[in-house]
Coordinates of N, CA and C in Angstrom, one line a residue:
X1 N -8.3 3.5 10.9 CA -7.5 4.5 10.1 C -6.6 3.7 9.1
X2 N -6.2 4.2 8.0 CA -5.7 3.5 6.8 C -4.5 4.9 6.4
X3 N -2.9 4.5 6.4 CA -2.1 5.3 6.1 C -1.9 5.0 4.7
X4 N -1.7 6.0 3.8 CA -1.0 5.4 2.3 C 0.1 6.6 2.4
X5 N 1.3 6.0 2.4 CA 2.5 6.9 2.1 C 2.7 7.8 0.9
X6 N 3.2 8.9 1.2 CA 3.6 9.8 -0.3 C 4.9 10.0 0.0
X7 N 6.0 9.2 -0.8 CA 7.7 9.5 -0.6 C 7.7 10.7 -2.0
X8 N 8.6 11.5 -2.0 CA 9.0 12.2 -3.4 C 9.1 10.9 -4.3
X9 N 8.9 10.9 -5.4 CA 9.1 10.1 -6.4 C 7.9 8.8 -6.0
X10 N 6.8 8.9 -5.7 CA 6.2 7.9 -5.4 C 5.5 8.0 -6.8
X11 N 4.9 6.7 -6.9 CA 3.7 6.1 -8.0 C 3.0 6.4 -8.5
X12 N 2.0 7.6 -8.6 CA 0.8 8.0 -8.0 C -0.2 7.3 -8.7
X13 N -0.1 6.5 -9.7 CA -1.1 5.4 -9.5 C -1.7 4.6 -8.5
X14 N -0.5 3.8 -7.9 CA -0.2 3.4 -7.0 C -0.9 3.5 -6.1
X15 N -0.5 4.7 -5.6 CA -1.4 5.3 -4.4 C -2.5 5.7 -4.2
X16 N -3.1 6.8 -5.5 CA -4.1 6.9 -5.6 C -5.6 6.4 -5.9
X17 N -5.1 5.3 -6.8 CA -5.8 4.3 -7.2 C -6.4 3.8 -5.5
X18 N -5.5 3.2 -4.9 CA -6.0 2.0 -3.2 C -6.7 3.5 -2.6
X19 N -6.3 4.6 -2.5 CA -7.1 5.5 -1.6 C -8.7 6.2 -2.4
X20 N -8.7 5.8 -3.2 CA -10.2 6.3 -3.9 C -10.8 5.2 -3.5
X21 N -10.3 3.7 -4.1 CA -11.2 2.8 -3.9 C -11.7 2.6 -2.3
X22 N -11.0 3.0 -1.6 CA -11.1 2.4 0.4 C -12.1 3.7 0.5
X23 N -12.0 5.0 0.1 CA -12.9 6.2 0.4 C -14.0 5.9 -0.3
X24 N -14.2 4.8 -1.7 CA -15.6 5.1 -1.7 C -16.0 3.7 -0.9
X25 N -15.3 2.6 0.0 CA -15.8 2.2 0.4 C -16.6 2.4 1.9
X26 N -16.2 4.4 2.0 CA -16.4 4.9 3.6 C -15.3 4.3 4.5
X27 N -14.2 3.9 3.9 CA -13.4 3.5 5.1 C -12.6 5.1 5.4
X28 N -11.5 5.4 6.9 CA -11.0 6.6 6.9 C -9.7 6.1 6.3
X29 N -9.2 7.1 5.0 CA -7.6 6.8 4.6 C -7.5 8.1 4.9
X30 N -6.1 8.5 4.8 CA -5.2 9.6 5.2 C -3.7 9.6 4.2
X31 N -3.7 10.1 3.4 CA -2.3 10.2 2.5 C -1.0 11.1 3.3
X32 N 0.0 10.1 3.6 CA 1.1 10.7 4.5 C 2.4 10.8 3.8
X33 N 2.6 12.6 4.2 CA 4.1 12.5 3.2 C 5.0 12.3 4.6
X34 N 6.3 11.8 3.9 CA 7.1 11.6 4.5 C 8.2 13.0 4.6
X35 N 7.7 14.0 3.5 CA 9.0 14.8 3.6 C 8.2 16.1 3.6
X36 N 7.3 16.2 3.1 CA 6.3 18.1 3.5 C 5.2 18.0 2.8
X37 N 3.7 18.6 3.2 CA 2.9 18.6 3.0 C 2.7 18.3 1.3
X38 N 3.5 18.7 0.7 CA 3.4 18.7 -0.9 C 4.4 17.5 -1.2
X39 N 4.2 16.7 -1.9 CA 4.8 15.6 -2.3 C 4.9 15.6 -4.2
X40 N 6.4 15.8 -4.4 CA 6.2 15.6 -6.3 C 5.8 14.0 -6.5
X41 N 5.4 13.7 -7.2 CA 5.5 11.8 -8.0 C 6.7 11.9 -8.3
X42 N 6.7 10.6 -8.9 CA 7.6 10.0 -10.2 C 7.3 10.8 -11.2
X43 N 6.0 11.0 -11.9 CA 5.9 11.8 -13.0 C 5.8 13.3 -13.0
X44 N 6.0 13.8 -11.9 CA 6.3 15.2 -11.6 C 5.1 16.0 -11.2
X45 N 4.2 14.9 -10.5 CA 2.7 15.5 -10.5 C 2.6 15.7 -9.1
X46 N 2.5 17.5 -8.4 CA 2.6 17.6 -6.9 C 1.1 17.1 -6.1
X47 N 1.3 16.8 -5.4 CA -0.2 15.9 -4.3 C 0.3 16.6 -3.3
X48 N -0.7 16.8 -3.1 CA -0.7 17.8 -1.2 C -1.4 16.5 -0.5
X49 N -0.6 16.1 1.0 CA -1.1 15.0 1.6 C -1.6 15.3 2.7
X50 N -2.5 14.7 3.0 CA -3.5 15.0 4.3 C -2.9 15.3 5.7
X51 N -1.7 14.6 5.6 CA -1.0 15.0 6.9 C 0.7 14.4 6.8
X52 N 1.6 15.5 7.6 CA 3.1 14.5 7.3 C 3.1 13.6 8.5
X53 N 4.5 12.7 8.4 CA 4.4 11.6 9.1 C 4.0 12.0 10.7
X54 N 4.9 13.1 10.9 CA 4.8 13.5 12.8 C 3.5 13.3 12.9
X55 N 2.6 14.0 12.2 CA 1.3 13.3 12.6 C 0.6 12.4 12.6
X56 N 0.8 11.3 12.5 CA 0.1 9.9 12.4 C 0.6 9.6 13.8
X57 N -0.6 8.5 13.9 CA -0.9 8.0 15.5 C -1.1 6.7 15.0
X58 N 0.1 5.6 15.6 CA 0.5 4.5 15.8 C -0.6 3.7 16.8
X59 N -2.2 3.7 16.5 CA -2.9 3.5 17.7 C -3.5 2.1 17.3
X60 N -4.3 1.9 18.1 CA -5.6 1.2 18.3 C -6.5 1.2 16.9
X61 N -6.4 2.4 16.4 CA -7.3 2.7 15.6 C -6.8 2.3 13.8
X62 N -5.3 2.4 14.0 CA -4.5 2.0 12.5 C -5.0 0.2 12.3
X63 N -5.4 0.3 11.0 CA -6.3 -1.4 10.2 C -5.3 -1.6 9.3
X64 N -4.4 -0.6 8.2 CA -3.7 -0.8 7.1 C -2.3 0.2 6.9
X65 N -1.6 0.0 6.7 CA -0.8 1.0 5.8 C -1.0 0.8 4.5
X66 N -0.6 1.7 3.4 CA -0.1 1.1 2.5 C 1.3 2.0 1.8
X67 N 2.1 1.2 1.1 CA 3.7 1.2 0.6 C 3.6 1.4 -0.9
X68 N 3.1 2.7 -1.7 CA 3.4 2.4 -3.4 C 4.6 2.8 -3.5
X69 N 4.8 2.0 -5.0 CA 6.2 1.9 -5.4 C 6.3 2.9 -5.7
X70 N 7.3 3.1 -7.3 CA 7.6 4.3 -7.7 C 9.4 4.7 -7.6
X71 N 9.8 4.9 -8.7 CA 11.1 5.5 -8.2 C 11.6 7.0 -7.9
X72 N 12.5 7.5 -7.1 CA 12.6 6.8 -6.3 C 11.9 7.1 -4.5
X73 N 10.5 7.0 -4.8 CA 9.7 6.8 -3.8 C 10.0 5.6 -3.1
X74 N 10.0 4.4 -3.7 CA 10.4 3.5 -2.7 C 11.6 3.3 -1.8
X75 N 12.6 4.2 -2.3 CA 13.7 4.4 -1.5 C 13.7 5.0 -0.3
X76 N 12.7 6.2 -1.1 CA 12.9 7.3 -0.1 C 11.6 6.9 1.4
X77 N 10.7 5.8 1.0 CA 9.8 5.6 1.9 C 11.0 4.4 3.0
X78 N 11.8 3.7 2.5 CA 12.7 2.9 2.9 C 13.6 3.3 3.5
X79 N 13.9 5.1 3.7 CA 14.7 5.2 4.5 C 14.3 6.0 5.8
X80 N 12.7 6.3 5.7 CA 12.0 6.8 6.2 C 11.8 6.1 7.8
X81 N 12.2 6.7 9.0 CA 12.3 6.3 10.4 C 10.7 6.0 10.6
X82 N 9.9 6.8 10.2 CA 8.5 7.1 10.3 C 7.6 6.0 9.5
X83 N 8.3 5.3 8.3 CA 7.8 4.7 7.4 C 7.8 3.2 8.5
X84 N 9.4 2.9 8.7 CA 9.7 1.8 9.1 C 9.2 1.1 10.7
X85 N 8.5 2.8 11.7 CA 7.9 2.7 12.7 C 6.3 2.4 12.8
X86 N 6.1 2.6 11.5 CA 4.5 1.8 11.0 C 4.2 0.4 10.6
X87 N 5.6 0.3 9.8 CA 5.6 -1.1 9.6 C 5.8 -2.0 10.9
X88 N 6.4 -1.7 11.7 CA 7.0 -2.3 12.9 C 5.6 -2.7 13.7
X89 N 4.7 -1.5 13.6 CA 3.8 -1.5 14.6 C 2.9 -2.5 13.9
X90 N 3.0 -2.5 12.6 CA 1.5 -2.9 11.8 C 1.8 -4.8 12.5
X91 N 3.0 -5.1 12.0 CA 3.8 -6.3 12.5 C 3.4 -6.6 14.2
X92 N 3.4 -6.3 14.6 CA 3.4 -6.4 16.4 C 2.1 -6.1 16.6
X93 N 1.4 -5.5 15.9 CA 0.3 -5.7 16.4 C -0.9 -6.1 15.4
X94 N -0.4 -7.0 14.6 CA -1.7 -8.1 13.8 C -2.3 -7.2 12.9
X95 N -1.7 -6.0 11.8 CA -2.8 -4.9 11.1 C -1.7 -5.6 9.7
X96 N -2.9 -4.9 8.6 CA -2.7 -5.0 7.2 C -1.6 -4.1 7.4
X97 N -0.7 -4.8 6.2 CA 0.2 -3.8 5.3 C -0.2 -4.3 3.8
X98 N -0.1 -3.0 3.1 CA -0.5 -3.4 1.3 C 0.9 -2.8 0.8
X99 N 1.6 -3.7 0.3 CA 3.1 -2.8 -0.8 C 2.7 -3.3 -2.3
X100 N 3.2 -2.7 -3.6 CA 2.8 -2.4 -4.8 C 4.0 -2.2 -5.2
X101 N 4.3 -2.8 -6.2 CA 5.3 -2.5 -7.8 C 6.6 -2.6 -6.5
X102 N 7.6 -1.6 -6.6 CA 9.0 -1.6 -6.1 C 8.8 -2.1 -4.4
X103 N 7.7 -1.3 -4.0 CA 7.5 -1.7 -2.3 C 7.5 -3.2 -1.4
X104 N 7.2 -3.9 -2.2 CA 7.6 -4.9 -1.6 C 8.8 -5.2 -1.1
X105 N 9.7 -4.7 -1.8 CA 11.3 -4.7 -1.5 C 11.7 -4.5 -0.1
X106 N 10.6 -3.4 -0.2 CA 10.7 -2.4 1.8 C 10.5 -3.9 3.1
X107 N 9.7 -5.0 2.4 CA 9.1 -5.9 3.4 C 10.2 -6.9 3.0
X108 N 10.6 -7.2 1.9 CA 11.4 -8.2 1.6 C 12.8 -7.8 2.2
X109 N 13.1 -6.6 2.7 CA 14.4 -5.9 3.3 C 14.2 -6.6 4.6
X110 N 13.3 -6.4 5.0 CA 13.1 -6.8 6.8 C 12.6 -7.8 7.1
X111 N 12.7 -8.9 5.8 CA 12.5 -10.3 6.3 C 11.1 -10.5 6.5
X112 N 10.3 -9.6 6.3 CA 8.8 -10.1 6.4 C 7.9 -10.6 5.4
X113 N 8.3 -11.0 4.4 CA 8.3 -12.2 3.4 C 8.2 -13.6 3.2
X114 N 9.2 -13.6 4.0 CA 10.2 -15.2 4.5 C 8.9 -15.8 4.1
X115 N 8.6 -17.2 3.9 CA 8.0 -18.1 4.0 C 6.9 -17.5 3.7
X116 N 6.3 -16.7 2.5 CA 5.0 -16.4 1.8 C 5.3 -16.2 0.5
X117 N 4.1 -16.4 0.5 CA 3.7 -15.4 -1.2 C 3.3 -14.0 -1.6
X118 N 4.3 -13.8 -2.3 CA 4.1 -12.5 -2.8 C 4.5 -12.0 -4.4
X119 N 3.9 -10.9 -4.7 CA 4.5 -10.6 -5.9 C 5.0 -9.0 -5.7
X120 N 5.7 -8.8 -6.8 CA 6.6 -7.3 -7.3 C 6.4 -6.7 -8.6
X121 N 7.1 -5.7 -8.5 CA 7.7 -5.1 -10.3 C 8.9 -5.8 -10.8
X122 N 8.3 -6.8 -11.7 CA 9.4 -7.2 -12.6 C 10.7 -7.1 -12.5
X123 N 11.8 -7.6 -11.8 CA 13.1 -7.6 -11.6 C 13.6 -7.1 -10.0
X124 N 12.4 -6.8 -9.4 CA 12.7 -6.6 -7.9 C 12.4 -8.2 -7.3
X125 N 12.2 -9.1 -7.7 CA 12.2 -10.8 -7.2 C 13.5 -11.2 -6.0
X126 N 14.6 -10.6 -6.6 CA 15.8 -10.9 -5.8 C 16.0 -10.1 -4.5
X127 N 15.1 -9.0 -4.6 CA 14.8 -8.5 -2.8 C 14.0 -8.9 -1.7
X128 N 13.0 -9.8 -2.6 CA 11.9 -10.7 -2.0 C 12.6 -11.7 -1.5
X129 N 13.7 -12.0 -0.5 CA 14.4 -13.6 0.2 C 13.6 -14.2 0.8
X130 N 13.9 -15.2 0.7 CA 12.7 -16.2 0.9 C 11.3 -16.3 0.5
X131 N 11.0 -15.6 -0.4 CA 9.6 -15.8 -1.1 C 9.3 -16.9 -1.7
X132 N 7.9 -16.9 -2.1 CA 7.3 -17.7 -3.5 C 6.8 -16.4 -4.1
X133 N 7.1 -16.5 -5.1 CA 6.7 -15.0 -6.2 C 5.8 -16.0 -6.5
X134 N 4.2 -15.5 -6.4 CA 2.8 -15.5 -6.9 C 2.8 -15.7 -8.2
X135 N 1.7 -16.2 -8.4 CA 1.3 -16.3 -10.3 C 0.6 -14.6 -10.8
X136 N -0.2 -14.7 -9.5 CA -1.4 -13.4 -9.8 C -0.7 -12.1 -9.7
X137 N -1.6 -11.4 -10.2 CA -1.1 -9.6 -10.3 C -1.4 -8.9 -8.6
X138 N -2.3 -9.8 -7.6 CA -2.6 -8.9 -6.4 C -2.1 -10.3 -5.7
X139 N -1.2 -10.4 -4.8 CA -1.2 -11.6 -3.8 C -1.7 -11.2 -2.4
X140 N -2.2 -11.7 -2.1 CA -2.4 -11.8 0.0 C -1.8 -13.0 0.4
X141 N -1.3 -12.5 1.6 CA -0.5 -13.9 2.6 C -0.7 -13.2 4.4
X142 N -1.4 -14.0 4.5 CA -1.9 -13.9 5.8 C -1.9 -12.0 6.0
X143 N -1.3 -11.4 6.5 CA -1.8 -10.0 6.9 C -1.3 -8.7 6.0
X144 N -0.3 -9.4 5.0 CA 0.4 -8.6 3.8 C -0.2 -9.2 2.7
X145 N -0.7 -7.9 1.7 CA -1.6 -8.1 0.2 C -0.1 -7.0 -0.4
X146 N 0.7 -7.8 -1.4 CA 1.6 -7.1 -2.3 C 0.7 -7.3 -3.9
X147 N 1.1 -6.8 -4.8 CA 1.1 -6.6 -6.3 C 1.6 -6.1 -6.7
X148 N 2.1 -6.3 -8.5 CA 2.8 -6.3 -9.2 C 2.8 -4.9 -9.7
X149 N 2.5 -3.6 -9.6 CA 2.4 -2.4 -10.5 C 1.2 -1.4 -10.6
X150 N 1.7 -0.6 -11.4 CA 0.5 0.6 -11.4 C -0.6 -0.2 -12.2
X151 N -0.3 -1.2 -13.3 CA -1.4 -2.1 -13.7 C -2.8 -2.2 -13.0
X152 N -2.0 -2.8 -11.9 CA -2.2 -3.7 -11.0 C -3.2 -2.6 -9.9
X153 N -2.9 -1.4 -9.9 CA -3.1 -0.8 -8.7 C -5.1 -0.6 -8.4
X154 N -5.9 -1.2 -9.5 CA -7.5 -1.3 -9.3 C -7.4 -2.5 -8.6
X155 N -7.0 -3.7 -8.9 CA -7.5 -4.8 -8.0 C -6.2 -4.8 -7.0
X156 N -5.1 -4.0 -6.9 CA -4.7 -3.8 -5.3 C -5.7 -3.6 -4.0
X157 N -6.4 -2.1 -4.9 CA -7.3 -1.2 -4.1 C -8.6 -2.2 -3.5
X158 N -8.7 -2.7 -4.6 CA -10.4 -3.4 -4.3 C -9.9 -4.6 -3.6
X159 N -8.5 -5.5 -3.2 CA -8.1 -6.6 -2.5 C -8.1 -5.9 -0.8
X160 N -7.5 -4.6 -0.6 CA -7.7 -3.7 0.2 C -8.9 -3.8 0.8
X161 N -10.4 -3.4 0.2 CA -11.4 -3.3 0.6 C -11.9 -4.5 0.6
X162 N -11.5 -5.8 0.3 CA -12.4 -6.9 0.4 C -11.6 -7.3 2.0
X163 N -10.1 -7.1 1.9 CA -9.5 -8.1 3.3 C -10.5 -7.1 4.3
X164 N -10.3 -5.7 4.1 CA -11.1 -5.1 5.6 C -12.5 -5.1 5.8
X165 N -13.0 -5.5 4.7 CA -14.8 -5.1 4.3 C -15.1 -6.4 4.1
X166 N -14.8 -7.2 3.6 CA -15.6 -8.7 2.5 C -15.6 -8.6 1.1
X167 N -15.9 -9.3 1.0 CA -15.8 -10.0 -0.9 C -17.2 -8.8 -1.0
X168 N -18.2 -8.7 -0.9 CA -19.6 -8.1 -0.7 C -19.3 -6.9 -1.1
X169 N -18.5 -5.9 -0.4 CA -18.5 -4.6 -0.1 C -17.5 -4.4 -1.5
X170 N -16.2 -5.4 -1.5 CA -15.3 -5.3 -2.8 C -16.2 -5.5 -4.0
X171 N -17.2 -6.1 -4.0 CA -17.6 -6.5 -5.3 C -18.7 -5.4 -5.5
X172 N -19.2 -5.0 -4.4 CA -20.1 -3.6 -5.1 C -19.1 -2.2 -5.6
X173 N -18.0 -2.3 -5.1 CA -17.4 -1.2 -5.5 C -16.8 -1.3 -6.8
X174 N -16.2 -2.7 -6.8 CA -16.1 -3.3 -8.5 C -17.6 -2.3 -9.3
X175 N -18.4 -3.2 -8.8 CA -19.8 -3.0 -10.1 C -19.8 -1.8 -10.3
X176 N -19.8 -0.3 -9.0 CA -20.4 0.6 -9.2 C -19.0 1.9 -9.8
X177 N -18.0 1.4 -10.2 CA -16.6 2.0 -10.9 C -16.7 0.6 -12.6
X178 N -17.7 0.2 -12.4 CA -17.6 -1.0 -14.2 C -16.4 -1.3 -14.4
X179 N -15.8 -1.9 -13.1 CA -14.8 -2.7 -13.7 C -14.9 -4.2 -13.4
X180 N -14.4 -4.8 -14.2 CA -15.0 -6.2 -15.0 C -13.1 -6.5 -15.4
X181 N -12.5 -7.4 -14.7 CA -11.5 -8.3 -14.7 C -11.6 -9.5 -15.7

């Protein structure tokens, strides 16, 4: 199972972008609001999400979360009891986390950073403590894949599908959406 958060004010690039690409790779994603079935964006566009947080199961079966930015979605995912009980688990028990544009901040708050590489949205660097801010627009460091923006959010999605699937499965999903980096 693969969670992608919907805070009010989220990304929806962001988000949308990593959950089309992992669905057409057949993996199971699930879009989770944090505050009611209807979630506005940032740009005022309502998404009805597949389930709110009370429903998610912290199991055996969770491979990824993912964290889009977005103002102020990233706050509101940051203050989120439900948000920070996934990340906890994803930590303790060896699963992907993916953060994008502002979300990184959420990982760079709790010290889970420290000593890797990562990248952000432009001027959020100083939340990232102890980082190496990446060259590239998608970074991976061992079990966290961050990137820089809604830009960024096709080869977030398809970095997504290669850590859980293979370079193989990412690269056919590249071919069969024509995109060409």
């Amino acid at each position: 199972m693969i969670y992608v958060f919907l805070a009010e004010g989220f990304e929806e690039t962001e988000a949308l972008a990593p959950v089309d690409l992992l669905r057409r790779a057949k993996l199971e994603v699930q879009t989770v609001s944090i505050t009611g079935k209807v979630v506005c964006s940032s740009h005022k566009i309502p998404i009805t999400a597949d389930i709110t947080s009370d429903q998610m199961q912290l199991d055996g079966n969770l491979e990824l979360i993912v964290l889009p930015g977005g103002m102020p979605g990233t706050r509101n995912e940051e203050a989120s009891k439900d948000v920070q009980n996934a990340i906890s688990y994803c930590v303790s028990n060896d699963r992907w986390i993916g953060a994008i544009c502002a979300a990184p901040s959420i990982l760079g708050h709790l010290g889970l950073l420290q000593n890797k590489t990562a990248v952000c949205y432009p001027g959020f660097e100083k939340e990232l403590t102890g980082v190496q801010i990446g060259s590239h627009s998608v970074e991976q460091d061992g079990k966290i894949v961050t990137a820089r923006g809604a830009g960024a959010a096709i080869d977030f999605g398809l970095k997504l599908v290669e850590v859980l699937l293979g370079k193989d499965t990412s690269q056919q999903i590249r071919t069969s959406i024509v995109y060409h980096d």
